[in-house]
PDB file of C-alpha atoms in Angstrom:
ATOM      1  CA  ALA A 149      35.275  -4.349  36.667  1.00 74.00           C
ATOM      2  CA  LEU A 150      32.855  -1.884  35.086  1.00 72.00           C
ATOM      3  CA  ALA A 151      35.415  -0.990  32.431  1.00 75.00           C
ATOM      4  CA  ALA A 152      35.901  -4.682  31.666  1.00 75.00           C
ATOM      5  CA  VAL A 153      32.155  -5.213  31.288  1.00 71.00           C
ATOM      6  CA  ILE A 154      31.848  -2.174  29.032  1.00 69.00           C
ATOM      7  CA  GLY A 155      34.876  -3.328  27.017  1.00 71.00           C
ATOM      8  CA  ILE A 156      33.512  -6.822  26.507  1.00 64.00           C
ATOM      9  CA  GLY A 157      30.105  -5.416  25.605  1.00 62.00           C
ATOM     10  CA  LEU A 158      31.667  -3.080  23.043  1.00 61.00           C
ATOM     11  CA  PHE A 159      33.713  -5.938  21.586  1.00 58.00           C
ATOM     12  CA  ILE A 160      30.614  -8.118  21.169  1.00 54.00           C
ATOM     13  CA  PHE A 161      28.721  -5.191  19.635  1.00 55.00           C
ATOM     14  CA  ILE A 162      31.482  -4.565  17.064  1.00 54.00           C
ATOM     15  CA  ILE A 163      31.909  -8.258  16.164  1.00 52.00           C
ATOM     16  CA  HIS A 164      28.151  -8.709  15.893  1.00 53.00           C
ATOM     17  CA  GLY A 165      27.885  -5.710  13.598  1.00 55.00           C
ATOM     18  CA  ALA A 166      30.753  -6.908  11.425  1.00 56.00           C
ATOM     19  CA  LEU A 167      29.310 -10.402  11.023  1.00 53.00           C
ATOM     20  CA  ASN A 168      25.913  -9.074  10.026  1.00 57.00           C
ATOM     21  CA  GLN A 169      27.227  -6.208   7.897  1.00 59.00           C
ATOM     22  CA  ASP A 170      26.706  -7.923   4.550  1.00 68.00           C
ATOM     23  CA  SER A 171      23.138  -8.858   5.409  1.00 71.00           C
ATOM     24  CA  LYS A 172      22.229  -5.161   5.306  1.00 73.00           C
ATOM     25  CA  LEU A 173      22.577  -5.283   1.517  1.00 81.00           C
ATOM     26  CA  THR A 174      19.430  -7.380   1.263  1.00 90.00           C
ATOM     27  CA  TRP A 175      17.726  -7.414   4.677  1.00 89.00           C
ATOM     28  CA  ASN A 176      15.314  -4.526   4.025  1.00 89.00           C
ATOM     29  CA  LYS A 177      14.800  -5.233   0.325  1.00 91.00           C
ATOM     30  CA  VAL A 178      14.021  -8.918   0.084  1.00 93.00           C
ATOM     31  CA  LYS A 179      10.421 -10.078  -0.190  1.00 94.00           C
ATOM     32  CA  PRO A 180       8.744 -13.513  -0.394  1.00 95.00           C
ATOM     33  CA  GLY A 181       9.183 -15.138  -3.795  1.00 95.00           C
ATOM     34  CA  ASP A 182      12.484 -13.385  -4.535  1.00 96.00           C
ATOM     35  CA  ARG A 183      15.331 -15.462  -5.908  1.00 97.00           C
ATOM     36  CA  LEU A 184      18.307 -15.742  -3.579  1.00 97.00           C
ATOM     37  CA  TYR A 185      21.829 -16.063  -4.968  1.00 96.00           C
ATOM     38  CA  ALA A 186      25.086 -16.935  -3.256  1.00 94.00           C
ATOM     39  CA  TYR A 187      27.477 -14.129  -2.361  1.00 92.00           C
ATOM     40  CA  ASP A 188      30.034 -13.815  -5.165  1.00 92.00           C
ATOM     41  CA  GLY A 189      32.907 -14.302  -2.707  1.00 90.00           C
ATOM     42  CA  PHE A 190      32.147 -18.028  -2.930  1.00 89.00           C
ATOM     43  CA  PHE A 191      33.397 -17.974  -6.514  1.00 92.00           C
ATOM     44  CA  LYS A 192      36.565 -15.967  -5.878  1.00 92.00           C
ATOM     45  CA  ASP A 193      38.011 -17.560  -2.760  1.00 87.00           C
ATOM     46  CA  THR A 194      39.622 -20.949  -3.397  1.00 88.00           C
ATOM     47  CA  ILE A 195      39.264 -21.898   0.271  1.00 89.00           C
ATOM     48  CA  LEU A 196      35.469 -21.947  -0.087  1.00 88.00           C
ATOM     49  CA  THR A 197      34.512 -25.106  -1.956  1.00 92.00           C
ATOM     50  CA  GLU A 198      30.927 -25.520  -0.827  1.00 92.00           C
ATOM     51  CA  PHE A 199      28.052 -23.754   0.794  1.00 89.00           C
ATOM     52  CA  THR A 200      25.859 -25.625   3.269  1.00 92.00           C
ATOM     53  CA  PRO A 201      22.505 -24.289   4.450  1.00 94.00           C
ATOM     54  CA  PHE A 202      20.921 -25.126   7.803  1.00 94.00           C
ATOM     55  CA  ARG A 203      17.742 -26.705   9.147  1.00 94.00           C
ATOM     56  CA  LEU A 204      15.963 -25.478  12.236  1.00 92.00           C
ATOM     57  CA  LEU A 205      15.267 -27.954  15.017  1.00 92.00           C
ATOM     58  CA  LYS A 206      12.787 -27.427  17.807  1.00 91.00           C
ATOM     59  CA  PRO A 207      12.476 -29.294  21.094  1.00 92.00           C
ATOM     60  CA  ILE A 208       9.850 -32.027  21.160  1.00 92.00           C
ATOM     61  CA  ALA A 209       6.665 -30.784  22.831  1.00 91.00           C
ATOM     62  CA  ALA A 210       3.790 -32.732  24.373  1.00 92.00           C
ATOM     63  CA  SER A 211       1.665 -31.826  21.336  1.00 92.00           C
ATOM     64  CA  ASP A 212       4.256 -33.480  19.077  1.00 91.00           C
ATOM     65  CA  ILE A 213       4.137 -36.658  21.158  1.00 93.00           C
ATOM     66  CA  ASP A 214       0.355 -36.769  20.723  1.00 93.00           C
ATOM     67  CA  THR A 215       0.796 -37.027  16.944  1.00 92.00           C
ATOM     68  CA  MET A 216       3.264 -39.946  17.146  1.00 91.00           C
ATOM     69  CA  LYS A 217       2.053 -43.374  16.080  1.00 94.00           C
ATOM     70  CA  ILE A 218       3.057 -45.135  19.286  1.00 94.00           C
ATOM     71  CA  GLN A 219       1.146 -46.759  22.123  1.00 96.00           C
ATOM     72  CA  GLU A 220      -0.604 -44.636  24.740  1.00 96.00           C
ATOM     73  CA  TRP A 221       1.672 -45.742  27.577  1.00 96.00           C
ATOM     74  CA  GLU A 222       4.691 -44.752  25.517  1.00 95.00           C
ATOM     75  CA  LYS A 223       3.220 -41.284  25.031  1.00 95.00           C
ATOM     76  CA  VAL A 224       2.702 -40.952  28.802  1.00 95.00           C
ATOM     77  CA  LYS A 225       6.286 -42.084  29.362  1.00 94.00           C
ATOM     78  CA  LEU A 226       7.737 -39.652  26.824  1.00 92.00           C
ATOM     79  CA  LYS A 227       5.760 -36.763  28.308  1.00 93.00           C
ATOM     80  CA  ALA A 228       6.911 -37.674  31.833  1.00 94.00           C
ATOM     81  CA  GLN A 229      10.526 -37.581  30.683  1.00 91.00           C
ATOM     82  CA  LEU A 230      10.193 -34.518  28.466  1.00 91.00           C
ATOM     83  CA  ASP A 231      13.113 -32.105  28.703  1.00 88.00           C
ATOM     84  CA  THR A 232      11.571 -28.639  28.456  1.00 88.00           C
ATOM     85  CA  SER A 233      14.884 -26.816  28.895  1.00 89.00           C
ATOM     86  CA  LEU A 234      15.879 -27.321  25.263  1.00 88.00           C
ATOM     87  CA  LYS A 235      16.082 -24.338  22.925  1.00 87.00           C
ATOM     88  CA  PRO A 236      15.661 -24.209  19.133  1.00 87.00           C
ATOM     89  CA  GLN A 237      18.884 -24.728  17.246  1.00 87.00           C
ATOM     90  CA  LEU A 238      20.249 -24.790  13.734  1.00 88.00           C
ATOM     91  CA  VAL A 239      22.109 -27.771  12.321  1.00 91.00           C
ATOM     92  CA  THR A 240      23.800 -28.160   8.962  1.00 93.00           C
ATOM     93  CA  ALA A 241      21.391 -29.423   6.338  1.00 94.00           C
ATOM     94  CA  GLU A 242      21.571 -32.667   4.384  1.00 92.00           C
ATOM     95  CA  ILE A 243      22.175 -30.786   1.144  1.00 92.00           C
ATOM     96  CA  THR A 244      25.254 -28.829   0.082  1.00 94.00           C
ATOM     97  CA  TYR A 245      25.895 -26.470  -2.795  1.00 94.00           C
ATOM     98  CA  LYS A 246      29.243 -27.364  -4.323  1.00 95.00           C
ATOM     99  CA  VAL A 247      31.026 -24.385  -5.843  1.00 94.00           C
ATOM    100  CA  ASP A 248      32.116 -26.596  -8.767  1.00 95.00           C
ATOM    101  CA  SER A 249      28.499 -27.531  -9.441  1.00 94.00           C
ATOM    102  CA  LEU A 250      27.459 -23.888  -9.418  1.00 94.00           C
ATOM    103  CA  PHE A 251      30.190 -23.134 -11.946  1.00 95.00           C
ATOM    104  CA  LYS A 252      28.993 -26.036 -14.109  1.00 96.00           C
ATOM    105  CA  SER A 253      25.423 -24.789 -14.013  1.00 95.00           C
ATOM    106  CA  LYS A 254      26.663 -21.222 -14.586  1.00 95.00           C
ATOM    107  CA  SER A 255      24.534 -19.828 -11.805  1.00 95.00           C
ATOM    108  CA  SER A 256      24.766 -18.873  -8.139  1.00 95.00           C
ATOM    109  CA  PHE A 257      21.032 -19.436  -7.666  1.00 96.00           C
ATOM    110  CA  VAL A 258      20.373 -20.900  -4.210  1.00 95.00           C
ATOM    111  CA  GLY A 259      16.608 -20.886  -3.797  1.00 96.00           C
ATOM    112  CA  ILE A 260      13.423 -18.921  -3.261  1.00 97.00           C
ATOM    113  CA  TYR A 261      13.154 -16.591  -0.280  1.00 97.00           C
ATOM    114  CA  VAL A 262      10.364 -17.446   2.152  1.00 96.00           C
ATOM    115  CA  GLY A 263      10.984 -15.228   5.160  1.00 94.00           C
ATOM    116  CA  LYS A 264      13.363 -13.887   7.793  1.00 90.00           C
ATOM    117  CA  ASP A 265      14.317 -15.243  11.154  1.00 84.00           C
ATOM    118  CA  SER A 266      16.525 -14.134  13.983  1.00 79.00           C
ATOM    119  CA  ILE A 267      18.026 -17.024  15.882  1.00 73.00           C
ATOM    120  CA  HIS A 268      20.712 -16.591  18.477  1.00 62.00           C
ATOM    121  CA  GLU A 269      21.761 -20.220  18.766  1.00 56.00           C
ATOM    122  CA  SER A 270      24.604 -20.090  16.289  1.00 52.00           C
ATOM    123  CA  GLY A 271      27.213 -17.627  17.490  1.00 54.00           C
ATOM    124  CA  PHE A 272      26.795 -13.934  16.829  1.00 61.00           C
ATOM    125  CA  ILE A 273      24.971 -14.241  13.530  1.00 65.00           C
ATOM    126  CA  ASP A 274      21.287 -13.564  13.960  1.00 79.00           C
ATOM    127  CA  HIS A 275      20.162 -12.537  10.486  1.00 88.00           C
ATOM    128  CA  TRP A 276      18.879 -15.648   8.762  1.00 91.00           C
ATOM    129  CA  TYR A 277      16.855 -16.145   5.605  1.00 94.00           C
ATOM    130  CA  ILE A 278      14.382 -18.966   5.315  1.00 95.00           C
ATOM    131  CA  PHE A 279      14.271 -20.339   1.783  1.00 96.00           C
ATOM    132  CA  LYS A 280      13.138 -23.181  -0.443  1.00 96.00           C
ATOM    133  CA  PRO A 281      16.218 -24.740  -2.085  1.00 93.00           C
ATOM    134  CA  ALA A 282      16.648 -24.607  -5.844  1.00 84.00           C
TER     135      ALA A 282
ATOM    136  CA  LEU B 168      20.409 -35.090   8.955  1.00 81.00           C
ATOM    137  CA  ASP B 169      21.924 -35.382  12.440  1.00 84.00           C
ATOM    138  CA  ILE B 170      19.094 -34.540  14.821  1.00 89.00           C
ATOM    139  CA  PRO B 171      20.042 -34.591  18.533  1.00 89.00           C
ATOM    140  CA  LYS B 172      17.817 -36.517  20.919  1.00 87.00           C
ATOM    141  CA  GLY B 173      14.913 -34.420  22.156  1.00 89.00           C
ATOM    142  CA  TYR B 174      14.657 -32.394  18.967  1.00 93.00           C
ATOM    143  CA  ILE B 175      12.579 -32.624  15.809  1.00 92.00           C
ATOM    144  CA  LEU B 176      12.624 -30.668  12.559  1.00 93.00           C
ATOM    145  CA  SER B 177      10.817 -27.379  12.996  1.00 91.00           C
ATOM    146  CA  ASN B 178       9.560 -27.179   9.393  1.00 89.00           C
ATOM    147  CA  ASP B 179      10.442 -28.100   5.824  1.00 91.00           C
ATOM    148  CA  ASN B 180      12.412 -24.945   5.197  1.00 93.00           C
ATOM    149  CA  TYR B 181      16.122 -24.296   4.910  1.00 96.00           C
ATOM    150  CA  TYR B 182      18.068 -21.448   6.476  1.00 94.00           C
ATOM    151  CA  MET B 183      21.054 -19.430   5.326  1.00 93.00           C
ATOM    152  CA  ASP B 184      23.129 -16.676   6.866  1.00 90.00           C
ATOM    153  CA  ALA B 185      21.675 -13.500   5.373  1.00 92.00           C
ATOM    154  CA  SER B 186      25.217 -12.182   4.828  1.00 90.00           C
ATOM    155  CA  ASP B 187      25.808 -14.962   2.274  1.00 91.00           C
ATOM    156  CA  ALA B 188      22.708 -14.088   0.235  1.00 94.00           C
ATOM    157  CA  ARG B 189      22.339 -11.698  -2.686  1.00 94.00           C
ATOM    158  CA  LEU B 190      19.337 -10.700  -4.761  1.00 95.00           C
ATOM    159  CA  GLU B 191      21.300 -10.715  -7.998  1.00 94.00           C
ATOM    160  CA  GLU B 192      23.241 -13.310  -9.905  1.00 95.00           C
ATOM    161  CA  ALA B 193      26.955 -13.295  -9.060  1.00 93.00           C
ATOM    162  CA  PRO B 194      29.004 -11.184 -11.544  1.00 92.00           C
ATOM    163  CA  GLN B 195      30.826 -14.308 -12.735  1.00 90.00           C
ATOM    164  CA  PHE B 196      27.590 -15.651 -14.248  1.00 91.00           C
ATOM    165  CA  LYS B 197      26.044 -12.494 -15.685  1.00 88.00           C
TER     166      LYS B 197
END
């Protein structure tokens, strides 16, 4: 059983490292205001036709309910039924970068870097960049 | 944007996998 646990742990460690490997090219160099570009693999691989960023969602908190323009009794109700077990999560954004469009504009420019974040809600990848879209 | 019940947008920012980002223009466009 111990060997199995160690084996699984090693497997996760290796996969995690492999998935985040490319982020090491920029992770310790990037600074706020830098221009972020798409990895050039997007323009070589015919399987990749678009690149979709993500938005971060957070669970509704009592303080958020206070700012809602609803009646007081509705606020009390929402707070009484508040699910506090929710965790932040990433969902695909409403915008997409089409590879064809990037070729037309002759640029892989994605947006302006704002900061880093490490979120564990989307598989093994935990190196995320926060950015303002181009 | 498909926001599940119980969640709200955390901020106005967008997120990308750091492995997909580069600090230089792709070679195809240089």
